[in-house]
PDB file of C-alpha atoms in Angstrom:
ATOM      1  CA  LEU A  24      12.267   0.933  17.532  1.00 38.00           C
ATOM      2  CA  LYS A  25      15.420  -1.331  16.976  1.00 38.00           C
ATOM      3  CA  PRO A  26      14.255  -3.254  13.506  1.00 42.00           C
ATOM      4  CA  PHE A  27      16.049  -6.640  13.195  1.00 41.00           C
ATOM      5  CA  SER A  28      17.891  -6.130   9.813  1.00 42.00           C
ATOM      6  CA  CYS A  29      19.418  -8.746   7.492  1.00 41.00           C
ATOM      7  CA  SER A  30      21.614  -8.257   4.482  1.00 36.00           C
ATOM      8  CA  ILE A  31      23.274  -9.965   1.944  1.00 33.00           C
ATOM      9  CA  LYS A  32      26.474  -9.176   0.753  1.00 30.00           C
ATOM     10  CA  PRO A  33      27.124  -8.234  -2.895  1.00 34.00           C
ATOM     11  CA  GLY A  34      28.361 -11.309  -4.333  1.00 35.00           C
ATOM     12  CA  GLY A  35      27.230 -11.219  -8.078  1.00 31.00           C
ATOM     13  CA  LEU A  36      23.782 -10.149  -6.826  1.00 33.00           C
ATOM     14  CA  ALA A  37      22.011  -6.820  -6.055  1.00 34.00           C
ATOM     15  CA  PRO A  38      22.605  -5.997  -2.520  1.00 36.00           C
ATOM     16  CA  PHE A  39      19.531  -6.960  -0.415  1.00 41.00           C
ATOM     17  CA  ALA A  40      17.757  -5.980   2.930  1.00 48.00           C
ATOM     18  CA  LEU A  41      15.313  -6.917   4.912  1.00 56.00           C
ATOM     19  CA  MET A  42      13.937  -5.378   8.220  1.00 57.00           C
ATOM     20  CA  ALA A  43      10.970  -7.326  10.418  1.00 55.00           C
ATOM     21  CA  ALA A  44       9.093  -5.636  12.871  1.00 54.00           C
ATOM     22  CA  ALA A  45       6.088  -8.045  13.861  1.00 50.00           C
ATOM     23  CA  PRO A  46       6.527 -11.036  16.424  1.00 47.00           C
ATOM     24  CA  GLN A  47       4.646 -13.284  13.310  1.00 50.00           C
ATOM     25  CA  PHE A  48       7.291 -12.530  10.984  1.00 52.00           C
ATOM     26  CA  SER A  49      10.633 -12.722  13.693  1.00 48.00           C
ATOM     27  CA  HIS A  50      10.060 -16.519  13.948  1.00 47.00           C
ATOM     28  CA  MET A  51      11.547 -16.935  10.618  1.00 50.00           C
ATOM     29  CA  PHE A  52      14.747 -15.759  11.260  1.00 48.00           C
ATOM     30  CA  ALA A  53      15.042 -17.280  14.494  1.00 44.00           C
ATOM     31  CA  SER A  54      17.307 -20.072  13.456  1.00 40.00           C
ATOM     32  CA  ALA A  55      19.734 -18.145  11.426  1.00 41.00           C
ATOM     33  CA  LEU A  56      20.152 -15.937  14.790  1.00 38.00           C
ATOM     34  CA  ARG A  57      20.514 -18.985  17.342  1.00 36.00           C
ATOM     35  CA  PRO A  58      24.657 -19.055  16.927  1.00 36.00           C
ATOM     36  CA  VAL A  59      24.565 -15.459  17.638  1.00 33.00           C
ATOM     37  CA  ALA A  60      21.831 -14.813  20.631  1.00 32.00           C
ATOM     38  CA  ARG A  61      22.216 -18.819  21.483  1.00 26.00           C
ATOM     39  CA  GLN A  62      17.819 -18.264  21.921  1.00 28.00           C
ATOM     40  CA  PRO A  63      15.198 -17.345  19.452  1.00 27.00           C
ATOM     41  CA  LEU A  64      14.365 -13.825  18.720  1.00 26.00           C
ATOM     42  CA  LEU A  65      11.682 -12.739  20.502  1.00 25.00           C
ATOM     43  CA  ALA A  66      10.310  -9.752  18.310  1.00 30.00           C
ATOM     44  CA  ALA A  67       7.783  -6.818  19.148  1.00 29.00           C
ATOM     45  CA  ARG A  68       7.278  -3.526  17.595  1.00 31.00           C
ATOM     46  CA  SER A  69       8.083  -1.861  21.213  1.00 30.00           C
ATOM     47  CA  SER A  70      10.764  -3.539  22.138  1.00 31.00           C
ATOM     48  CA  LEU A  71      12.843  -5.755  19.002  1.00 33.00           C
ATOM     49  CA  PRO A  72      16.293  -6.977  20.033  1.00 32.00           C
ATOM     50  CA  CYS A  73      18.504  -5.823  16.942  1.00 32.00           C
ATOM     51  CA  VAL A  74      21.170  -8.816  16.981  1.00 30.00           C
ATOM     52  CA  ALA A  75      25.003  -8.573  15.329  1.00 29.00           C
ATOM     53  CA  ALA A  76      27.623 -10.514  16.787  1.00 30.00           C
ATOM     54  CA  GLY A  77      29.223  -9.197  19.674  1.00 30.00           C
ATOM     55  CA  ALA A  78      26.245  -6.714  20.600  1.00 32.00           C
ATOM     56  CA  TRP A  79      24.901  -8.950  23.337  1.00 33.00           C
ATOM     57  CA  GLY A  80      25.502 -11.642  25.035  1.00 34.00           C
ATOM     58  CA  HIS A  81      24.354 -13.407  28.253  1.00 35.00           C
ATOM     59  CA  GLY A  82      24.388 -13.288  32.167  1.00 38.00           C
ATOM     60  CA  ALA A  83      24.581 -16.192  34.584  1.00 40.00           C
ATOM     61  CA  ALA A  84      21.268 -17.076  34.640  1.00 42.00           C
ATOM     62  CA  GLY A  85      20.975 -17.119  30.676  1.00 42.00           C
ATOM     63  CA  ALA A  86      19.190 -13.750  30.388  1.00 43.00           C
ATOM     64  CA  PRO A  87      20.431 -11.420  27.310  1.00 42.00           C
ATOM     65  CA  ARG A  88      22.501  -8.326  28.684  1.00 42.00           C
ATOM     66  CA  ALA A  89      21.484  -4.943  27.891  1.00 44.00           C
ATOM     67  CA  LEU A  90      22.095  -3.575  24.286  1.00 44.00           C
ATOM     68  CA  THR A  91      24.877  -1.794  23.810  1.00 46.00           C
ATOM     69  CA  SER A  92      25.167   1.960  23.414  1.00 52.00           C
ATOM     70  CA  ARG A  93      26.714   1.323  19.776  1.00 50.00           C
ATOM     71  CA  PRO A  94      25.092   1.525  16.773  1.00 50.00           C
ATOM     72  CA  LEU A  95      24.666  -2.348  15.667  1.00 42.00           C
ATOM     73  CA  SER A  96      25.494  -3.930  12.255  1.00 44.00           C
ATOM     74  CA  PRO A  97      23.087  -5.722  10.572  1.00 46.00           C
ATOM     75  CA  LEU A  98      23.497  -9.941  10.924  1.00 49.00           C
ATOM     76  CA  MET A  99      25.036 -10.822   7.682  1.00 53.00           C
ATOM     77  CA  LEU A 100      23.729 -13.845   5.703  1.00 53.00           C
ATOM     78  CA  SER A 101      24.173 -15.856   2.678  1.00 58.00           C
ATOM     79  CA  PRO A 102      21.525 -15.464  -0.132  1.00 60.00           C
ATOM     80  CA  ARG A 103      20.837 -19.060   0.176  1.00 63.00           C
ATOM     81  CA  ALA A 104      20.243 -18.704   3.964  1.00 61.00           C
ATOM     82  CA  MET A 105      17.862 -15.310   3.309  1.00 58.00           C
ATOM     83  CA  GLN A 106      15.834 -17.178   0.997  1.00 58.00           C
ATOM     84  CA  ARG A 107      15.378 -19.699   3.321  1.00 62.00           C
ATOM     85  CA  TYR A 108      14.522 -18.016   6.266  1.00 60.00           C
ATOM     86  CA  SER A 109      12.789 -15.375   4.868  1.00 63.00           C
ATOM     87  CA  GLY A 110      10.978 -17.046   2.046  1.00 66.00           C
ATOM     88  CA  ARG A 111       7.779 -17.887   3.899  1.00 78.00           C
ATOM     89  CA  LEU A 112       6.533 -14.397   4.327  1.00 84.00           C
ATOM     90  CA  LEU A 113       3.893 -14.648   1.149  1.00 90.00           C
ATOM     91  CA  GLU A 114       3.192 -18.273   1.734  1.00 88.00           C
ATOM     92  CA  ASN A 115      -0.583 -17.095   3.172  1.00 90.00           C
ATOM     93  CA  ILE A 116      -0.632 -14.210   0.644  1.00 95.00           C
ATOM     94  CA  ASP A 117      -3.301 -14.308  -2.211  1.00 96.00           C
ATOM     95  CA  LEU A 118      -2.871 -10.707  -3.303  1.00 98.00           C
ATOM     96  CA  ILE A 119      -0.391  -8.069  -3.521  1.00 98.00           C
ATOM     97  CA  VAL A 120      -1.570  -4.278  -3.106  1.00 98.00           C
ATOM     98  CA  CYS A 121       1.423  -1.987  -4.511  1.00 97.00           C
ATOM     99  CA  ASP A 122       1.963   1.491  -4.513  1.00 95.00           C
ATOM    100  CA  MET A 123       2.573   3.313  -7.926  1.00 94.00           C
ATOM    101  CA  ALA A 124       5.260   6.313  -7.802  1.00 91.00           C
ATOM    102  CA  GLY A 125       8.490   5.145  -5.809  1.00 91.00           C
ATOM    103  CA  THR A 126       6.944   1.889  -4.959  1.00 95.00           C
ATOM    104  CA  THR A 127       6.767  -0.123  -8.789  1.00 96.00           C
ATOM    105  CA  VAL A 128       7.500   3.084 -11.079  1.00 94.00           C
ATOM    106  CA  GLN A 129      10.705   4.940 -10.795  1.00 91.00           C
ATOM    107  CA  GLU A 130       9.823   8.596 -11.138  1.00 86.00           C
ATOM    108  CA  GLY A 131      11.957  10.277  -8.927  1.00 84.00           C
ATOM    109  CA  GLY A 132       9.393  12.146  -6.808  1.00 81.00           C
ATOM    110  CA  LEU A 133       7.671  14.098  -9.678  1.00 85.00           C
ATOM    111  CA  VAL A 134       4.750  14.049  -8.377  1.00 84.00           C
ATOM    112  CA  TYR A 135       5.586  15.399  -4.916  1.00 84.00           C
ATOM    113  CA  LYS A 136       7.574  18.280  -6.630  1.00 88.00           C
ATOM    114  CA  VAL A 137       5.306  19.440  -9.562  1.00 90.00           C
ATOM    115  CA  LEU A 138       2.140  19.128  -7.079  1.00 90.00           C
ATOM    116  CA  GLN A 139       4.863  21.468  -4.613  1.00 91.00           C
ATOM    117  CA  GLN A 140       5.281  23.938  -7.549  1.00 92.00           C
ATOM    118  CA  SER A 141       1.928  23.949  -8.435  1.00 93.00           C
ATOM    119  CA  MET A 142       1.097  25.242  -5.175  1.00 93.00           C
ATOM    120  CA  THR A 143       3.864  27.982  -5.197  1.00 93.00           C
ATOM    121  CA  ASN A 144       3.081  29.391  -8.282  1.00 93.00           C
ATOM    122  CA  ARG A 145      -0.610  30.082  -7.125  1.00 92.00           C
ATOM    123  CA  GLY A 146       0.920  31.751  -4.128  1.00 91.00           C
ATOM    124  CA  LEU A 147       0.862  28.969  -1.287  1.00 92.00           C
ATOM    125  CA  GLU A 148       4.012  28.727   0.407  1.00 89.00           C
ATOM    126  CA  VAL A 149       5.240  25.133   0.723  1.00 92.00           C
ATOM    127  CA  SER A 150       8.738  23.331   1.787  1.00 91.00           C
ATOM    128  CA  ASP A 151      10.252  20.852   1.040  1.00 87.00           C
ATOM    129  CA  HIS A 152       9.740  19.875   4.712  1.00 89.00           C
ATOM    130  CA  ASP A 153       6.080  20.578   4.917  1.00 89.00           C
ATOM    131  CA  MET A 154       5.449  18.129   2.181  1.00 88.00           C
ATOM    132  CA  GLU A 155       6.825  14.915   3.564  1.00 81.00           C
ATOM    133  CA  PRO A 156       3.661  14.466   5.952  1.00 80.00           C
ATOM    134  CA  TRP A 157       1.471  14.549   2.648  1.00 83.00           C
ATOM    135  CA  HIS A 158       3.429  11.747   0.737  1.00 79.00           C
ATOM    136  CA  GLY A 159       0.863   9.339  -0.850  1.00 73.00           C
ATOM    137  CA  ALA A 160      -2.136  11.779  -0.187  1.00 77.00           C
ATOM    138  CA  LYS A 161      -4.609  12.625  -2.166  1.00 80.00           C
ATOM    139  CA  LYS A 162      -3.834  16.374  -4.145  1.00 85.00           C
ATOM    140  CA  GLU A 163      -7.016  17.676  -3.278  1.00 86.00           C
ATOM    141  CA  ALA A 164      -6.717  17.239   0.535  1.00 87.00           C
ATOM    142  CA  VAL A 165      -2.914  18.176   0.193  1.00 89.00           C
ATOM    143  CA  ILE A 166      -3.986  21.568  -1.405  1.00 93.00           C
ATOM    144  CA  GLU A 167      -6.905  22.407   0.756  1.00 92.00           C
ATOM    145  CA  HIS A 168      -4.535  22.100   3.880  1.00 92.00           C
ATOM    146  CA  PHE A 169      -2.007  24.780   2.776  1.00 93.00           C
ATOM    147  CA  ALA A 170      -4.753  26.655   1.561  1.00 93.00           C
ATOM    148  CA  ARG A 171      -6.138  26.923   4.835  1.00 93.00           C
ATOM    149  CA  ARG A 172      -2.795  27.421   6.538  1.00 92.00           C
ATOM    150  CA  SER A 173      -1.805  30.524   4.339  1.00 89.00           C
ATOM    151  CA  GLY A 174      -5.300  32.089   5.507  1.00 91.00           C
ATOM    152  CA  THR A 175      -7.413  31.716   1.909  1.00 92.00           C
ATOM    153  CA  PRO A 176     -10.977  32.582   2.846  1.00 93.00           C
ATOM    154  CA  ASP A 177     -13.014  29.546   2.684  1.00 91.00           C
ATOM    155  CA  GLU A 178     -15.255  30.899  -0.173  1.00 92.00           C
ATOM    156  CA  GLU A 179     -12.415  30.681  -2.199  1.00 93.00           C
ATOM    157  CA  ILE A 180     -11.185  27.517  -1.352  1.00 93.00           C
ATOM    158  CA  ASP A 181     -12.420  25.348  -4.206  1.00 93.00           C
ATOM    159  CA  GLU A 182     -11.836  27.705  -6.661  1.00 94.00           C
ATOM    160  CA  LEU A 183      -8.235  27.753  -5.818  1.00 94.00           C
ATOM    161  CA  ILE A 184      -8.368  23.492  -5.426  1.00 93.00           C
ATOM    162  CA  THR A 185      -9.824  23.591  -9.013  1.00 94.00           C
ATOM    163  CA  ARG A 186      -7.143  25.814 -10.511  1.00 93.00           C
ATOM    164  CA  ILE A 187      -4.065  24.285  -9.031  1.00 93.00           C
ATOM    165  CA  SER A 188      -5.401  20.625  -9.720  1.00 90.00           C
ATOM    166  CA  GLU A 189      -6.093  21.646 -13.206  1.00 91.00           C
ATOM    167  CA  ASP A 190      -2.314  23.287 -12.995  1.00 92.00           C
ATOM    168  CA  PHE A 191      -0.714  19.926 -11.618  1.00 90.00           C
ATOM    169  CA  ILE A 192      -2.501  17.735 -13.930  1.00 89.00           C
ATOM    170  CA  SER A 193      -1.222  19.613 -17.079  1.00 89.00           C
ATOM    171  CA  ALA A 194       2.179  19.423 -15.419  1.00 90.00           C
ATOM    172  CA  ILE A 195       2.777  15.850 -14.512  1.00 87.00           C
ATOM    173  CA  ASP A 196       1.107  15.062 -17.748  1.00 87.00           C
ATOM    174  CA  GLU A 197       3.974  16.701 -19.969  1.00 86.00           C
ATOM    175  CA  ALA A 198       6.615  15.506 -17.099  1.00 86.00           C
ATOM    176  CA  TYR A 199       5.153  12.095 -17.720  1.00 88.00           C
ATOM    177  CA  PHE A 200       4.652  11.646 -21.136  1.00 88.00           C
ATOM    178  CA  ASP A 201       6.650  13.995 -22.807  1.00 84.00           C
ATOM    179  CA  GLU A 202       8.692  11.709 -25.191  1.00 82.00           C
ATOM    180  CA  ALA A 203      11.842  12.586 -23.329  1.00 81.00           C
ATOM    181  CA  SER A 204      10.309  11.237 -20.416  1.00 85.00           C
ATOM    182  CA  THR A 205      13.049   8.479 -18.300  1.00 86.00           C
ATOM    183  CA  ILE A 206      10.122   7.404 -16.012  1.00 90.00           C
ATOM    184  CA  GLY A 207      10.369   3.551 -15.864  1.00 92.00           C
ATOM    185  CA  PRO A 208       9.889   0.426 -13.671  1.00 94.00           C
ATOM    186  CA  ILE A 209      11.025   0.965 -10.111  1.00 93.00           C
ATOM    187  CA  GLU A 210      13.850  -2.151 -10.670  1.00 90.00           C
ATOM    188  CA  SER A 211      14.522  -3.905 -13.894  1.00 91.00           C
ATOM    189  CA  GLY A 212      13.648  -7.272 -12.447  1.00 92.00           C
ATOM    190  CA  LEU A 213      10.426  -5.871 -12.017  1.00 95.00           C
ATOM    191  CA  PHE A 214       8.031  -7.823 -14.687  1.00 95.00           C
ATOM    192  CA  GLY A 215      10.000 -11.012 -14.017  1.00 95.00           C
ATOM    193  CA  TYR A 216       9.442 -11.032 -10.563  1.00 95.00           C
ATOM    194  CA  PHE A 217       5.316 -10.001 -10.632  1.00 96.00           C
ATOM    195  CA  THR A 218       5.287 -12.832 -13.573  1.00 96.00           C
ATOM    196  CA  ALA A 219       7.284 -15.084 -10.948  1.00 94.00           C
ATOM    197  CA  LEU A 220       4.439 -14.124  -8.257  1.00 96.00           C
ATOM    198  CA  ARG A 221       1.411 -14.669 -10.261  1.00 96.00           C
ATOM    199  CA  GLN A 222       2.832 -17.973 -11.311  1.00 94.00           C
ATOM    200  CA  SER A 223       2.906 -19.020  -7.930  1.00 92.00           C
ATOM    201  CA  GLY A 224      -0.938 -18.372  -7.691  1.00 94.00           C
ATOM    202  CA  ILE A 225      -0.572 -14.622  -6.238  1.00 96.00           C
ATOM    203  CA  LYS A 226      -2.490 -11.835  -7.675  1.00 97.00           C
ATOM    204  CA  ILE A 227      -0.796  -8.503  -8.331  1.00 98.00           C
ATOM    205  CA  ALA A 228      -2.519  -4.706  -7.816  1.00 98.00           C
ATOM    206  CA  LEU A 229      -1.778  -1.421  -8.203  1.00 98.00           C
ATOM    207  CA  ASP A 230      -3.389   1.620  -6.121  1.00 96.00           C
ATOM    208  CA  THR A 231      -2.337   5.012  -6.320  1.00 92.00           C
ATOM    209  CA  GLY A 232      -3.466   8.836  -5.497  1.00 87.00           C
ATOM    210  CA  TYR A 233      -3.134   9.711  -9.061  1.00 86.00           C
ATOM    211  CA  PRO A 234      -6.242  10.808 -11.199  1.00 86.00           C
ATOM    212  CA  ALA A 235      -7.803   7.547 -13.030  1.00 91.00           C
ATOM    213  CA  ASN A 236      -6.336   8.675 -16.186  1.00 90.00           C
ATOM    214  CA  ILE A 237      -2.573   9.549 -15.337  1.00 88.00           C
ATOM    215  CA  GLN A 238      -2.571   5.714 -13.474  1.00 93.00           C
ATOM    216  CA  ARG A 239      -4.203   4.536 -16.911  1.00 94.00           C
ATOM    217  CA  GLY A 240      -1.845   6.388 -19.377  1.00 91.00           C
ATOM    218  CA  LEU A 241       1.469   5.085 -16.748  1.00 92.00           C
ATOM    219  CA  VAL A 242       0.066   1.505 -16.812  1.00 95.00           C
ATOM    220  CA  GLN A 243      -0.599   1.793 -20.371  1.00 93.00           C
ATOM    221  CA  ARG A 244       2.985   3.558 -21.412  1.00 92.00           C
ATOM    222  CA  LEU A 245       4.985   0.901 -19.103  1.00 94.00           C
ATOM    223  CA  LYS A 246       3.026  -2.416 -20.080  1.00 95.00           C
ATOM    224  CA  LEU A 247       2.091  -2.809 -16.431  1.00 96.00           C
ATOM    225  CA  ASP A 248      -1.123  -3.792 -17.850  1.00 94.00           C
ATOM    226  CA  GLU A 249       0.787  -7.093 -18.805  1.00 96.00           C
ATOM    227  CA  VAL A 250       1.853  -8.255 -15.082  1.00 96.00           C
ATOM    228  CA  VAL A 251      -0.926  -7.009 -13.009  1.00 97.00           C
ATOM    229  CA  ASP A 252      -4.429  -8.018 -12.347  1.00 98.00           C
ATOM    230  CA  ALA A 253      -5.982  -4.961 -11.472  1.00 97.00           C
ATOM    231  CA  TYR A 254      -5.408  -1.126 -10.823  1.00 97.00           C
ATOM    232  CA  ILE A 255      -7.824   1.411  -8.889  1.00 97.00           C
ATOM    233  CA  SER A 256      -7.069   4.863  -8.366  1.00 94.00           C
ATOM    234  CA  SER A 257      -8.236   7.038  -5.086  1.00 92.00           C
ATOM    235  CA  TYR A 258     -10.718   9.117  -7.281  1.00 90.00           C
ATOM    236  CA  GLU A 259     -12.629   5.552  -7.849  1.00 94.00           C
ATOM    237  CA  VAL A 260     -13.166   5.570  -4.136  1.00 94.00           C
ATOM    238  CA  PRO A 261     -14.913   7.881  -1.510  1.00 92.00           C
ATOM    239  CA  GLU A 262     -11.603   8.629  -0.027  1.00 90.00           C
ATOM    240  CA  GLY A 263      -7.905   7.629  -0.709  1.00 89.00           C
ATOM    241  CA  ARG A 264      -5.077   6.758   1.683  1.00 89.00           C
ATOM    242  CA  PRO A 265      -4.887   6.310   4.477  1.00 92.00           C
ATOM    243  CA  PHE A 266      -8.624   5.046   4.303  1.00 94.00           C
ATOM    244  CA  PRO A 267      -8.627   1.289   3.268  1.00 96.00           C
ATOM    245  CA  TYR A 268     -11.479   1.908   0.688  1.00 97.00           C
ATOM    246  CA  MET A 269      -8.987   0.772  -2.584  1.00 97.00           C
ATOM    247  CA  VAL A 270      -7.464  -2.275  -1.029  1.00 98.00           C
ATOM    248  CA  HIS A 271     -11.093  -3.383   0.033  1.00 98.00           C
ATOM    249  CA  ARG A 272     -12.295  -2.390  -3.331  1.00 97.00           C
ATOM    250  CA  LEU A 273      -9.631  -4.134  -5.016  1.00 98.00           C
ATOM    251  CA  MET A 274     -10.484  -7.385  -2.898  1.00 98.00           C
ATOM    252  CA  GLU A 275     -14.043  -7.438  -4.140  1.00 97.00           C
ATOM    253  CA  ARG A 276     -12.776  -7.040  -7.884  1.00 96.00           C
ATOM    254  CA  LEU A 277     -10.589 -10.074  -7.545  1.00 97.00           C
ATOM    255  CA  GLY A 278     -12.225 -12.286  -5.682  1.00 96.00           C
ATOM    256  CA  VAL A 279     -10.477 -12.240  -2.567  1.00 96.00           C
ATOM    257  CA  GLU A 280     -12.210 -13.138   0.777  1.00 94.00           C
ATOM    258  CA  SER A 281     -10.108 -12.339   3.437  1.00 95.00           C
ATOM    259  CA  VAL A 282      -8.334  -9.438   3.979  1.00 96.00           C
ATOM    260  CA  LYS A 283      -5.679 -11.442   6.231  1.00 96.00           C
ATOM    261  CA  ARG A 284      -4.479 -12.742   3.275  1.00 96.00           C
ATOM    262  CA  VAL A 285      -3.651  -9.687   1.384  1.00 97.00           C
ATOM    263  CA  ALA A 286      -0.268  -7.709   1.538  1.00 97.00           C
ATOM    264  CA  LYS A 287       0.133  -4.108   0.933  1.00 97.00           C
ATOM    265  CA  VAL A 288       3.502  -2.928  -0.130  1.00 97.00           C
ATOM    266  CA  GLY A 289       4.401   0.722  -0.508  1.00 95.00           C
ATOM    267  CA  ASP A 290       7.343   3.446   0.261  1.00 93.00           C
ATOM    268  CA  SER A 291       4.967   6.435   2.243  1.00 91.00           C
ATOM    269  CA  VAL A 292       3.723   6.136   5.450  1.00 92.00           C
ATOM    270  CA  ARG A 293       0.328   6.665   4.056  1.00 91.00           C
ATOM    271  CA  ASP A 294       0.625   3.500   1.999  1.00 95.00           C
ATOM    272  CA  ILE A 295       1.200   1.609   5.494  1.00 95.00           C
ATOM    273  CA  GLU A 296      -1.256   3.134   6.843  1.00 95.00           C
ATOM    274  CA  GLU A 297      -3.303   2.292   4.462  1.00 97.00           C
ATOM    275  CA  GLY A 298      -2.795  -1.312   4.911  1.00 97.00           C
ATOM    276  CA  VAL A 299      -3.023  -1.662   8.675  1.00 97.00           C
ATOM    277  CA  ASN A 300      -6.080   0.382   8.719  1.00 97.00           C
ATOM    278  CA  ALA A 301      -7.521  -2.291   6.048  1.00 97.00           C
ATOM    279  CA  GLY A 302      -6.240  -5.352   8.150  1.00 96.00           C
ATOM    280  CA  CYS A 303      -3.850  -6.408   5.581  1.00 97.00           C
ATOM    281  CA  GLY A 304      -2.075  -9.908   7.025  1.00 94.00           C
ATOM    282  CA  LEU A 305       1.350  -8.369   5.812  1.00 94.00           C
ATOM    283  CA  VAL A 306       1.869  -4.635   5.237  1.00 94.00           C
ATOM    284  CA  VAL A 307       5.503  -3.702   3.645  1.00 93.00           C
ATOM    285  CA  GLY A 308       7.302  -0.395   3.785  1.00 93.00           C
ATOM    286  CA  VAL A 309       9.768  -0.219   0.840  1.00 92.00           C
ATOM    287  CA  LEU A 310      13.054   2.279   0.657  1.00 92.00           C
ATOM    288  CA  SER A 311      12.787   3.267  -2.992  1.00 90.00           C
ATOM    289  CA  GLY A 312      10.853   5.733  -2.503  1.00 87.00           C
ATOM    290  CA  ALA A 313       9.498   8.704  -0.159  1.00 82.00           C
ATOM    291  CA  ASP A 314      10.007   7.441   3.451  1.00 86.00           C
ATOM    292  CA  LYS A 315      12.741   6.051   5.860  1.00 88.00           C
ATOM    293  CA  ALA A 316      12.332   2.181   7.898  1.00 89.00           C
ATOM    294  CA  GLU A 317      12.222   4.636  10.676  1.00 88.00           C
ATOM    295  CA  ALA A 318       8.889   6.277   9.458  1.00 90.00           C
ATOM    296  CA  LEU A 319       7.593   2.872   7.941  1.00 92.00           C
ATOM    297  CA  PHE A 320       8.087   1.167  11.096  1.00 91.00           C
ATOM    298  CA  ALA A 321       6.423   3.482  13.478  1.00 90.00           C
ATOM    299  CA  ALA A 322       3.315   3.967  10.794  1.00 91.00           C
ATOM    300  CA  GLY A 323       3.111   0.337  11.238  1.00 90.00           C
ATOM    301  CA  ALA A 324       5.525  -1.517   8.629  1.00 91.00           C
ATOM    302  CA  ASP A 325       5.677  -5.537   9.703  1.00 90.00           C
ATOM    303  CA  VAL A 326       8.683  -5.708   6.987  1.00 88.00           C
ATOM    304  CA  VAL A 327      10.877  -3.258   5.004  1.00 89.00           C
ATOM    305  CA  ALA A 328      12.920  -4.214   1.932  1.00 89.00           C
ATOM    306  CA  GLU A 329      15.008  -1.820  -0.304  1.00 91.00           C
ATOM    307  CA  TYR A 330      12.595  -2.815  -3.106  1.00 93.00           C
ATOM    308  CA  VAL A 331       9.315  -4.811  -3.462  1.00 94.00           C
ATOM    309  CA  THR A 332      11.258  -7.261  -5.801  1.00 93.00           C
ATOM    310  CA  ASP A 333      13.381  -8.362  -2.798  1.00 90.00           C
ATOM    311  CA  LEU A 334      10.550 -10.025  -1.049  1.00 90.00           C
ATOM    312  CA  PRO A 335      11.179 -13.675  -1.601  1.00 87.00           C
ATOM    313  CA  LEU A 336       9.435 -15.579  -3.925  1.00 88.00           C
ATOM    314  CA  PRO A 337       7.286 -18.142  -1.298  1.00 85.00           C
ATOM    315  CA  ARG A 338       9.017 -21.566  -2.817  1.00 72.00           C
ATOM    316  CA  ASN A 339       6.075 -23.696  -0.700  1.00 67.00           C
ATOM    317  CA  ARG A 340       3.237 -21.972  -2.460  1.00 59.00           C
ATOM    318  CA  ALA A 341       4.900 -22.191  -5.557  1.00 45.00           C
ATOM    319  CA  ARG A 342       4.816 -26.345  -5.283  1.00 43.00           C
ATOM    320  CA  ALA A 343       1.722 -26.530  -3.967  1.00 42.00           C
ATOM    321  CA  ALA A 344       0.046 -24.230  -6.776  1.00 45.00           C
ATOM    322  CA  GLY A 345       0.886 -27.075  -9.224  1.00 42.00           C
ATOM    323  CA  MET A 346      -0.982 -29.217  -6.791  1.00 42.00           C
ATOM    324  CA  ARG A 347      -4.289 -27.384  -6.782  1.00 47.00           C
ATOM    325  CA  LEU A 348      -7.448 -28.967  -7.460  1.00 45.00           C
ATOM    326  CA  PRO A 349      -9.746 -27.706  -9.972  1.00 50.00           C
ATOM    327  CA  ASP A 350     -13.009 -25.674  -8.789  1.00 54.00           C
ATOM    328  CA  LEU A 351     -15.601 -28.460  -9.580  1.00 56.00           C
ATOM    329  CA  SER A 352     -18.541 -25.707  -8.107  1.00 52.00           C
TER     330      SER A 352
END
């Protein structure tokens, strides 16, 4: 995969990067590329051009020449151009479902470090590399995997899962809720961004692999309940990510009829798989947490941004929200 990347040069504003992978989103950037490519950008996950000035040209018949072997730098757009060409991403979205750790909550990867240490303390050998494929998974599934890999007898699995889970909850509770904890919103503008989205008529929800009491404590500590419409833990549905149940349950709670009008945002491959499995109309990966852009695109992300707050506000939707007719049913 060679994603198209648009970056805004820092100029009093925070650096911004947005990469699009799917055909339905690539047309938003086509006009910006015509001065370079002389034709609309045709995008597909399997063969997406990465376009930069001087990177590719046209043959006698007008067909694009092969991409050069050198690494391609992103096309640079001004903040106004980026807003213009990417401002339609959220126009047809009624609900955004965001992950917590690494997506909306900055906790430095504590949840993975604590779970890894809890397993190690109980005699399971788990390296940092071993943990990577399990980002975003329910902790019981992670523990069972490594317990079986280590040769733990079947009759001892459940007891080991219980003990490690208790160790984990005790340790994460102390790490998150101690007075010295530095946990906070993923980015300083998160609250204002969520407020602006809600004012435009988009609902915001949080989903997580945290146990419900940990999630509730985090939401209350960070006052996220003031800027989101709902939140759900994987312990409230039959299975967590990558199963789609949390997304569908949130749709039920918030009265959202079509999953095509739902966006899923997360920092891990399992977040992306959850959005794809749920049938979400937009699946967004963010680079503020666990996984890299290549892995997020490979899992099915339509768009990758540095932070969730980098997704442009839907200007047209904001105008339409003020003209919405009342429900007279």
